[in-house]
Coordinates of C-alpha atoms and ligand atoms in Angstrom, one line a residue:
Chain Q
X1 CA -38.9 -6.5 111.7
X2 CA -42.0 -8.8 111.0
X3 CA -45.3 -6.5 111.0
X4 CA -48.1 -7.9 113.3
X5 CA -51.2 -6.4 112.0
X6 CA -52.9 -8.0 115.5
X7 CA -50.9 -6.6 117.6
X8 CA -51.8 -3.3 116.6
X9 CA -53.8 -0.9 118.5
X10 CA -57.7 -1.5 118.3
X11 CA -58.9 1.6 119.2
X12 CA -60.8 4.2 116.4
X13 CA -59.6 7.2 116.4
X14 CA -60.5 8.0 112.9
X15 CA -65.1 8.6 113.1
X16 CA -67.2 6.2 110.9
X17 CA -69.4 8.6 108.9
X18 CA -67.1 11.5 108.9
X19 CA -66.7 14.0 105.7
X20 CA -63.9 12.0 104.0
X21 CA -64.7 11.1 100.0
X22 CA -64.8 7.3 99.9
X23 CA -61.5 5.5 99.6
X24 CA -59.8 8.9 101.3
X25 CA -56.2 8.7 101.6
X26 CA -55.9 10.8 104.1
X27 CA -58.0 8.9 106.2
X28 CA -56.2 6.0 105.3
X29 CA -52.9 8.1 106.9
X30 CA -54.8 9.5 109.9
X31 CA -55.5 6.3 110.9
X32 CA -51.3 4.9 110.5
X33 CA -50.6 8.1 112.7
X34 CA -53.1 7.2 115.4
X35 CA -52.1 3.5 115.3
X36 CA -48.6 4.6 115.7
X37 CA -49.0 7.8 118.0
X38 CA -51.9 7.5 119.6
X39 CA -52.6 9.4 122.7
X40 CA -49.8 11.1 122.6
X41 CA -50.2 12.8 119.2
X42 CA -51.5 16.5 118.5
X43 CA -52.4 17.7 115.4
X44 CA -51.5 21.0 113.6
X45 CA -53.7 21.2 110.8
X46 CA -53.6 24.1 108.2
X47 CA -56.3 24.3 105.3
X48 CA -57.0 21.3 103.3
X49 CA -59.0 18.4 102.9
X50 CA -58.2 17.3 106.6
X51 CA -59.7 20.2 108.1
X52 CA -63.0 19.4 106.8
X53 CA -62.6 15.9 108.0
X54 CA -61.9 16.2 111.2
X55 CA -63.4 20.0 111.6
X56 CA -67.5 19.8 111.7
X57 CA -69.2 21.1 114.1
X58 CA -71.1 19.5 116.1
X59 CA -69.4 15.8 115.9
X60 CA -65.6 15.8 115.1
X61 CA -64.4 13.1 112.7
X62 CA -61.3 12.4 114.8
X63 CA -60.6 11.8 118.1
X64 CA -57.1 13.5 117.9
X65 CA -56.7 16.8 119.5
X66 CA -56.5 19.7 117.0
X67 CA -55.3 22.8 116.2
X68 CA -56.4 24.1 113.0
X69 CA -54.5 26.7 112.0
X70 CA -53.9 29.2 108.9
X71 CA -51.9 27.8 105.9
X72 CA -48.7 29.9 105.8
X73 CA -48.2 29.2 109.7
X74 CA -48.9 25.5 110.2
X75 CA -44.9 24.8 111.0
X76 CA -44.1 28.1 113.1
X77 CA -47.8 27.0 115.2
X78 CA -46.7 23.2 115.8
X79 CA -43.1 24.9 117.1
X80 CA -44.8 27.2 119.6
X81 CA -47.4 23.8 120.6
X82 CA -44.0 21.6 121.0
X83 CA -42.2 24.3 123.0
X84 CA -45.5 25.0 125.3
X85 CA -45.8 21.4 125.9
X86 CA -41.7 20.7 126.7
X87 CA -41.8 23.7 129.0
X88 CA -44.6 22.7 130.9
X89 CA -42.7 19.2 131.1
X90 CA -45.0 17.5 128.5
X91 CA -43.5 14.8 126.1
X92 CA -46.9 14.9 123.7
X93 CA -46.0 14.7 120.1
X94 CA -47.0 17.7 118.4
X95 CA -47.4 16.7 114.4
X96 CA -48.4 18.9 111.5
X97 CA -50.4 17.0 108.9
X98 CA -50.5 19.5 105.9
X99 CA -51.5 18.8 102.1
X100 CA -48.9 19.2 99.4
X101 CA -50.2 22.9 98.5
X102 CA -49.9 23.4 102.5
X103 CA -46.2 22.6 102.2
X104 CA -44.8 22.6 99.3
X105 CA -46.0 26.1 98.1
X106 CA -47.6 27.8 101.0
X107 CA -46.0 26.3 104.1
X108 CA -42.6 26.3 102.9
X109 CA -41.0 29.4 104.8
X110 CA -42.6 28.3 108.1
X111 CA -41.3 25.2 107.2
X112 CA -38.2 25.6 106.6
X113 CA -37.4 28.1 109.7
X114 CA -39.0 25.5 111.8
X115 CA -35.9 22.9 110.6
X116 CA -33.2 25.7 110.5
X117 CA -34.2 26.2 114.3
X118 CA -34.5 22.4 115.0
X119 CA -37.5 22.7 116.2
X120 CA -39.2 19.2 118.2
X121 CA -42.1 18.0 115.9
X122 CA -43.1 15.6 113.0
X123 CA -44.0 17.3 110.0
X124 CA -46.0 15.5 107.5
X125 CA -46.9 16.3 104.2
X126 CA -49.7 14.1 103.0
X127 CA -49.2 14.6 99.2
X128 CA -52.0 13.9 97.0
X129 CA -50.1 15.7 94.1
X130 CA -52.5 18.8 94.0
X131 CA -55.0 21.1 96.1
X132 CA -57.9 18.6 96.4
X133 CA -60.1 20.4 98.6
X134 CA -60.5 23.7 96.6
X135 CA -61.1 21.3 93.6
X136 CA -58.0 19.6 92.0
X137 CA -55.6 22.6 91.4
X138 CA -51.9 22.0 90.3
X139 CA -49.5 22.4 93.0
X140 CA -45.8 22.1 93.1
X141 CA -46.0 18.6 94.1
X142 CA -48.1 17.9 90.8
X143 CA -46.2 15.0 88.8
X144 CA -45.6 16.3 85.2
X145 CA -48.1 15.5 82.6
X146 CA -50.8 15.3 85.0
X147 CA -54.1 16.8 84.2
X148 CA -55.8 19.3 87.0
X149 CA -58.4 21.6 86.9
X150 CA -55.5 24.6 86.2
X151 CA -53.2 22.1 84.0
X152 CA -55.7 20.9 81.2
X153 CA -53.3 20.0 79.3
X154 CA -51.3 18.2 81.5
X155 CA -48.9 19.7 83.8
X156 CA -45.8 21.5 82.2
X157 CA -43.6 21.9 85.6
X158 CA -42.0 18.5 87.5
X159 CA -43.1 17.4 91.2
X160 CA -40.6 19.5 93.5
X161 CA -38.0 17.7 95.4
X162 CA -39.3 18.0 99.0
X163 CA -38.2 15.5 100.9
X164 CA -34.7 16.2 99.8
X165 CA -35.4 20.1 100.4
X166 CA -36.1 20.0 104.0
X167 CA -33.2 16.7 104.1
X168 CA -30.5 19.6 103.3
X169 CA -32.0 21.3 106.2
X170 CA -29.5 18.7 107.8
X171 CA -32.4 17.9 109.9
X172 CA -32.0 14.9 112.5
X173 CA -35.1 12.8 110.3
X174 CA -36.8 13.0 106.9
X175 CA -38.3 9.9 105.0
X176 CA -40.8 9.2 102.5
X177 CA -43.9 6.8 103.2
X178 CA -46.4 6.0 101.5
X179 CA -50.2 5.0 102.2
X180 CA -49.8 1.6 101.0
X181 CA -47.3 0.4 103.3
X182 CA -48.9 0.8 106.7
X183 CA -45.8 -1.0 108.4
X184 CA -42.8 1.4 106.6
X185 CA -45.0 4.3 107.7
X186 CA -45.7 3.4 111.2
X187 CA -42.5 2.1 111.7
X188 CA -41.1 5.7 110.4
X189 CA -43.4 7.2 112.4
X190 CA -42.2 5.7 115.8
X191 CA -38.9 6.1 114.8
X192 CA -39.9 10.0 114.5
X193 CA -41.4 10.2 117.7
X194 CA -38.1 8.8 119.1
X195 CA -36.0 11.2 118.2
X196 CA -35.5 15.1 119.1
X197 CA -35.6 17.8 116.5
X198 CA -37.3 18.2 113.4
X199 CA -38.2 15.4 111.7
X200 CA -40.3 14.8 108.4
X201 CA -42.5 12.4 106.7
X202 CA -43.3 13.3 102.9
X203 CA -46.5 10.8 102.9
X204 CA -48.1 9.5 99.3
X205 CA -51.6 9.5 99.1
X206 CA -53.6 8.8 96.1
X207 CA -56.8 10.7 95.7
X208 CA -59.3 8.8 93.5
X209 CA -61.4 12.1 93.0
X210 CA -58.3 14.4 91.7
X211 CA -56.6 11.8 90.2
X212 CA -59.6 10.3 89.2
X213 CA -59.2 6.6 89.7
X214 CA -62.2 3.8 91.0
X215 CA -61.9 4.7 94.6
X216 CA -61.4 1.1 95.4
X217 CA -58.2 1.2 93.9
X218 CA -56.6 4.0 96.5
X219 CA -54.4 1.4 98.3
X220 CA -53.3 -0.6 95.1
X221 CA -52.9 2.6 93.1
X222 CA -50.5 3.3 96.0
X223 CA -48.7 0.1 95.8
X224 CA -47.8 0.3 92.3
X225 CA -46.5 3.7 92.4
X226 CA -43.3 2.6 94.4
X227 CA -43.7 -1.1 92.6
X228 CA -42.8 1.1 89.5
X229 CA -40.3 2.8 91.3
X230 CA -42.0 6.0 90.1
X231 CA -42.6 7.0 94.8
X232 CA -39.3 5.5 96.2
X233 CA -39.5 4.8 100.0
X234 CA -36.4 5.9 101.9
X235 CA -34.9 7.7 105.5
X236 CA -32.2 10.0 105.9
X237 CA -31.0 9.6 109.6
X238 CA -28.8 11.8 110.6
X239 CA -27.1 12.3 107.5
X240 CA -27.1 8.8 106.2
X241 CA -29.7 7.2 103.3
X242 CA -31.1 4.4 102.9
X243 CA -33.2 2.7 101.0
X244 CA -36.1 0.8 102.3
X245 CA -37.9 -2.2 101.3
X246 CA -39.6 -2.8 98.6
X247 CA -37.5 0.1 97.2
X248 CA -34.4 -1.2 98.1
X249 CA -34.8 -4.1 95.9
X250 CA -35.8 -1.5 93.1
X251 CA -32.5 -0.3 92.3
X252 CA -32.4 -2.0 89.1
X253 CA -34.7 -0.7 86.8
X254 CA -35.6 -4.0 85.3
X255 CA -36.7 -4.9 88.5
X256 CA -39.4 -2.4 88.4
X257 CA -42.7 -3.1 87.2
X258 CA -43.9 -0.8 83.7
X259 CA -44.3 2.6 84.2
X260 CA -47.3 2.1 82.1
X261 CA -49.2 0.1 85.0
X262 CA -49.8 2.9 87.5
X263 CA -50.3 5.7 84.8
X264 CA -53.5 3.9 82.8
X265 CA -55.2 3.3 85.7
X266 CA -55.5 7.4 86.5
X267 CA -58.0 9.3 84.1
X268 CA -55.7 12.3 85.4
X269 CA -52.4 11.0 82.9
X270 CA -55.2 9.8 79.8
X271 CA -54.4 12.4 77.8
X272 CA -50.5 11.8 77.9
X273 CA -48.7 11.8 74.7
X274 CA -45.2 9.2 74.2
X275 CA -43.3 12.9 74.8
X276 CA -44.9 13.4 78.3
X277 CA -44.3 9.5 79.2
X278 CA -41.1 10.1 78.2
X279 CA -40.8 12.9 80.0
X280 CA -42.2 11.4 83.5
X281 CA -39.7 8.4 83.0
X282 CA -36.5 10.8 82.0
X283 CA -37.7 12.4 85.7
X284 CA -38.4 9.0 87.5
X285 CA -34.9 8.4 86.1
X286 CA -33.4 11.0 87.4
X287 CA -34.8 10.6 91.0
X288 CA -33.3 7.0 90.9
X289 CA -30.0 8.4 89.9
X290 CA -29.6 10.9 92.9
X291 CA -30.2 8.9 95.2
X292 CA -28.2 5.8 93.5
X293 CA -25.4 8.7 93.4
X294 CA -25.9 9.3 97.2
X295 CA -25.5 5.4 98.0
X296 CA -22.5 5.1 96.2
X297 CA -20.7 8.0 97.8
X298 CA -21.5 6.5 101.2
X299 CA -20.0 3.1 99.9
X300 CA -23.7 1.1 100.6
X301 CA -23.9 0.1 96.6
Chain U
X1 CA -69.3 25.7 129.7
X2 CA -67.4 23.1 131.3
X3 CA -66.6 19.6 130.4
X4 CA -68.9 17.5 133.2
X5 CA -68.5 13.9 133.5
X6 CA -71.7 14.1 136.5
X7 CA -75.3 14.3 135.1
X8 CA -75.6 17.3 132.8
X9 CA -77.9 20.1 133.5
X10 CA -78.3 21.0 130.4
X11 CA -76.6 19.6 127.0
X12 CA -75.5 21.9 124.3
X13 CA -77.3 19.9 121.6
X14 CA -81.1 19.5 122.4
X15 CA -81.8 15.8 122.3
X16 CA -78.7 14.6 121.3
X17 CA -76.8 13.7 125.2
X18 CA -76.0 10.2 123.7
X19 CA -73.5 12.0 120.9
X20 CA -70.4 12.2 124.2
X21 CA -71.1 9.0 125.1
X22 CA -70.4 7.3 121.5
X23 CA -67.7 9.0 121.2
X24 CA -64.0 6.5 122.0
X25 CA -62.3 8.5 123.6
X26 CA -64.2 11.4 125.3
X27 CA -67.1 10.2 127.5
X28 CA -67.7 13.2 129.2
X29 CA -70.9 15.7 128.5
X30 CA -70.5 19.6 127.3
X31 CA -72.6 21.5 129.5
X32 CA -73.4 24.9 129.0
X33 CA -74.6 27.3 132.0
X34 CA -76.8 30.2 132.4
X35 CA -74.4 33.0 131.5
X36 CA -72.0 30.9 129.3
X37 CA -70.9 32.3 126.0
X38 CA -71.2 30.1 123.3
X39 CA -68.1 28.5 122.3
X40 CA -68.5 25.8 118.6
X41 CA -66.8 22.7 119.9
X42 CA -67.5 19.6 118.4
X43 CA -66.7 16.3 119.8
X44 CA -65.5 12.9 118.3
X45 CA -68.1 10.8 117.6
X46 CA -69.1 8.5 114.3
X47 CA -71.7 10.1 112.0
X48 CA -70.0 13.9 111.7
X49 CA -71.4 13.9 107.9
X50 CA -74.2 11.8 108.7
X51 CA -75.4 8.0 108.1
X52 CA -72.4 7.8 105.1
X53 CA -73.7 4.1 104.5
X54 CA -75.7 6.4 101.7
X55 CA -73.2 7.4 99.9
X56 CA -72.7 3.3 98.7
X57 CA -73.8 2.2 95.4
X58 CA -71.8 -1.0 96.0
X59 CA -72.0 -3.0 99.1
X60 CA -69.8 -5.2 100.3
X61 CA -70.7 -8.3 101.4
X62 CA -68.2 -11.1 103.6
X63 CA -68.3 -14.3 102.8
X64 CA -67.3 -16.3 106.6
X65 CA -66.6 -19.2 104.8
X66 CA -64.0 -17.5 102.4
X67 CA -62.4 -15.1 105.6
X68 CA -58.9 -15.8 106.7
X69 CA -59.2 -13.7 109.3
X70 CA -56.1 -11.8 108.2
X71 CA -56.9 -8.4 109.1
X72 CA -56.0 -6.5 105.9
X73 CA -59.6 -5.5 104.9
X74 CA -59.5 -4.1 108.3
X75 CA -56.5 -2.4 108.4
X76 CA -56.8 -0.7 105.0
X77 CA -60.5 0.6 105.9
X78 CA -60.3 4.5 105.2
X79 CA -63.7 4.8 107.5
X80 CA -63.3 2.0 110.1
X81 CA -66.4 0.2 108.9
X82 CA -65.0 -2.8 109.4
X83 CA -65.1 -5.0 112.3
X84 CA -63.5 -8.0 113.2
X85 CA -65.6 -10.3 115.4
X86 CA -62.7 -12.7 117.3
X87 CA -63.2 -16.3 116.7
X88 CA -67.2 -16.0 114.6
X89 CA -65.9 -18.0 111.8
X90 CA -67.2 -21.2 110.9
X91 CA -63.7 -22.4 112.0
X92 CA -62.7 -20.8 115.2
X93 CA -61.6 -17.5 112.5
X94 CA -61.6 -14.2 113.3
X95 CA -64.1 -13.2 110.5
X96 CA -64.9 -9.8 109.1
X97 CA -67.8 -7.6 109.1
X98 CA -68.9 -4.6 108.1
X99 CA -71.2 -1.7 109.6
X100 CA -73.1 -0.6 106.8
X101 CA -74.8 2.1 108.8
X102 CA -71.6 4.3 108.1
X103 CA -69.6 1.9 105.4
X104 CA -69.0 4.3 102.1
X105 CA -69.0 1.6 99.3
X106 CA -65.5 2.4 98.5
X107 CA -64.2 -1.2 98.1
X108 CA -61.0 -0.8 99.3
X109 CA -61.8 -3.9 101.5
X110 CA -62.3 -6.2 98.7
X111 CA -59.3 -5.4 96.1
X112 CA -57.0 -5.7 99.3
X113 CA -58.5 -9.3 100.4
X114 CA -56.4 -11.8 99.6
X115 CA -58.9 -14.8 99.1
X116 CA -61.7 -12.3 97.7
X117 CA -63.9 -13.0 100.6
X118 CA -65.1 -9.8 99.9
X119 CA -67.7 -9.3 96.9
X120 CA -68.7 -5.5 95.8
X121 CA -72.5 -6.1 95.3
X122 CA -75.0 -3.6 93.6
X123 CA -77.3 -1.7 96.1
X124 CA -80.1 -2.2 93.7
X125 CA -80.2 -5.6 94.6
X126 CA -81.1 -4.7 98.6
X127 CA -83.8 -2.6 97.8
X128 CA -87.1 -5.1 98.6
X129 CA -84.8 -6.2 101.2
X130 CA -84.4 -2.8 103.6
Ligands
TPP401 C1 -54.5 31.6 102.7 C2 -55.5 30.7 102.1 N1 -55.6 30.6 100.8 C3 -56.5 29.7 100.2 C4 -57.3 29.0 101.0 C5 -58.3 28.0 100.4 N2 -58.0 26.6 100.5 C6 -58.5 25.9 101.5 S1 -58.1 24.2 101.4 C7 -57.1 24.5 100.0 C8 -56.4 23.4 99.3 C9 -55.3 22.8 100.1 O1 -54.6 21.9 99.3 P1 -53.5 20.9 100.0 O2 -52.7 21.7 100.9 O3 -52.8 20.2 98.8 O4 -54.3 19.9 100.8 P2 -55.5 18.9 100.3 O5 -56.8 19.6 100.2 O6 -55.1 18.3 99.0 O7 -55.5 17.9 101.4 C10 -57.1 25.9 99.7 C11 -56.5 26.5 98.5 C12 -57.2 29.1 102.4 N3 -57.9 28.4 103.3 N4 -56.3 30.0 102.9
SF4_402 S1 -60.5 15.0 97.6 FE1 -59.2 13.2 97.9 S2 -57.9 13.7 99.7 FE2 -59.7 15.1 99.7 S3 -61.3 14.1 101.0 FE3 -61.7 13.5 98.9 S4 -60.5 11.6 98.6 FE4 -59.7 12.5 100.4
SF4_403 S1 -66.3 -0.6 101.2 FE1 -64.7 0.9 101.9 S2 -65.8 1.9 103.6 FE2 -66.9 0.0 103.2 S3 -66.0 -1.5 104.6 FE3 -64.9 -1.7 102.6 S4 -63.1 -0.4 102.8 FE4 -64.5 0.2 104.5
SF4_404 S1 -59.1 -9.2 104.0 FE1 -60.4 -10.9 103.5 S2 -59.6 -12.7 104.5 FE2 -58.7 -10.9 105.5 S3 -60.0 -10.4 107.2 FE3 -60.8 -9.2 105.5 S4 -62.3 -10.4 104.5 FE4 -61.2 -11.8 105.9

């Protein structure tokens, strides 16, 4: 499907001037959503950098409706919002927008009964691989190796395996976007908003201030972390994989540019021995295997 | 308090009634009453941490001549600082241009140009000039 950029919506629903750090990510995101959701988008929004975003008092940074809700409840909020709205004969997209900590670590029962019940919303997870707002803590989506302000010397853990978490939910939808393909994402996202259930978008989103990079660089920084095959872009619908582009061209690792690229422009990896390098490849590897494993089983490789 | 899209009697912000009426999406005025209790809403409008075109210690300045007109710059803005003006290029383009009143100096804009019509300049240098 060519991607117009024209013939998307003009309309701002993202505030000039609001409390974002320059080069944000996850105003870069907010403003896919609204392009792809637009009216008809509500968002849940527990603790994190968002909240302060769009949350000051007296001008609002967004012009999406809100509800800013507690951490641990973000998904069990958006389900009683969706089941308001559907009994009141409503079809407003309810979506949660939550950081990694929000899901990954402090989200995660609400999230996962939310699935188990099928629940009708979009849940994205916009992960900037640690708690940025409180200052650059290591969560469980922090890649291994990297450097926060509770790993100094680099990470020890691995970057939980979300996406493929809530996918054996058997949920109707779950892909991974990131915030340098605008079309993949708003495609995904419409495709989302299409179906019925629970559906969820694990959204990359590079943070120059945590993972201290030149924040003119937030977009390619993105770019290069699926060029290197190190974010994969893919859906599961209903069941089935796939691999989308430029992923799916990926497959090979030879295809794939070095590793190398996206880590030395991040002061957060500086410090990384050749062990942790190899360490974050062996992983990278491994995430490429799974899913190669996946493909193969369903006889599209 | 009710949302009042007829002449406010009173506005909840002193001296700032044009903040609704910036604002995309919402144009109508929060009025509170005699008796009202006061609830914090805020309302979408540009500028919720202030004139952010302070934060830059690069600008970025569009060169017409250079613009494509391709959108990207514009797509890619984290702030929506950019604006496209339809058909202002010196041929028949869509150009960009930027609203420095708000723009954050990030330079997204100019490492996602194609044709580096976009040029990261140092603030110094419009000092004399502001
Ligand atoms: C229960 C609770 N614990 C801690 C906090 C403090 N807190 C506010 S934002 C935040 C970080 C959120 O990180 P993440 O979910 O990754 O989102 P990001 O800030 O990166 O967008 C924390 C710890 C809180 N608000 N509530
Ligand atoms: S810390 Fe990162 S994610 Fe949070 S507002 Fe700043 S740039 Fe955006
Ligand atoms: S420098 Fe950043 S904020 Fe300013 S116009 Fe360019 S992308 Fe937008
Ligand atoms: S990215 Fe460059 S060529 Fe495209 S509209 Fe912006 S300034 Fe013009």
């Amino acid at each position: 499907m060519a991607f117009n950029i024209k013939a998307l919506p003009k309309k701002n629903y993202i505030m000039p001037g609001n409390a974002a750090c320059p080069g944000c990510p996850e105003n870069i995101g907010l403003k896919f959503v609204s392009m792809a959701l637009g009216e008809k988008a509500t968002l849940v929004v527990p603790a994190g950098c968002t909240s302060v975003i769009q949350g000051l008092w007296p001008r609002q940074g967004t012009s999406m409706p809100v509800l800013n809700i507690v951490f641990a409840a973000a998904a069990s909020a958006a389900s009683g919002l969706s089941r308001a709205l559907r009994i009141r004969g409503k079809d407003d997209i309810v979506v949660v927008w939550a950081g990694d900590g929000g899901t990954a670590d402090i989200g995660l029962q609400a999230l996962s009964g939310a699935a188990e019940r099928g629940e009708d919303f979009i849940y994205i997870c916009v992960d900037n691989e640690a708690y940025m707002n409180t200052g650059i803590q290591r969560s469980s989506l922090t890649p291994h190796g990297a450097w926060t302000t509770t790993t100094h010397r680099g990470n020890p853990g691995r970057k939980k395996p979300l996406p493929q978490i809530v996918a054996a939910h058997r949920v109707p939808y779950v892909a991974t976007a990131s915030i340098g393909y605008p079309w993949d994402f708003i495609s995904k996202l419409k495709k989302a908003a299409s179906i019925k259930g629970f559906k969820y978008i694990h959204l990359h989103a590079p943070c120059p201030v945590g993972w201290r990079f030149d924040p003119g660089l937030t977009v390619k920084i993105a770019q290069l972390a699926v060029e290197t095959g190190a974010w994969i872009l893919y859906e599961h619908e209903n069941g089935k994989l796939k691999l989308n582009p430029p992923s799916n061209k990926l497959v090979d690792p030879s295809k794939r540019k070095p590793l190398e690229e996206y880590i030395k422009l991040q002061g957060r990896f500086r410090h990384l021995t050749d062990r942790d390098l190899e360490e974050l490849k062996k992983e990278i590897e491994e995430n490429w295997r799974e899913i190669t494993a996946i493909l193969r089983a369903q006889g599209d490789l | 308090m009710r949302l009042s899209s007829r002449k406010p009697r009173k506005s909840l912000l002193p001296g700032d009634t044009a903040l609704a009426d910036s604002s995309p999406s919402r144009k109508d005025e929060l009025v509170v009453e005699p008796g009202d209790h006061f609830y914090p809403l805020s309302i979408a409008a540009p500028g919720s941490m202030g004139r952010t075109g302070s934060w830059r210690i690069q600008r970025p300045v569009v060169d017409a001549e250079k613009c494509i007109g391709c959108y990207l710059c514009w797509l890619y803005c984290p702030d929506n600082t950019i604006i496209m003006r339809e058909k202002a290029g010196p041929r028949g383009q869509d150009v960009a241009s930027i609203d420095y009143e708000y723009c954050k100096g990030c330079g997204i804009c100019a490492n996602v140009c194609p044709v580096n019509a976009i040029e990261m300049v140092d603030e110094s240098k419009f000092i004399s000039q502001s």
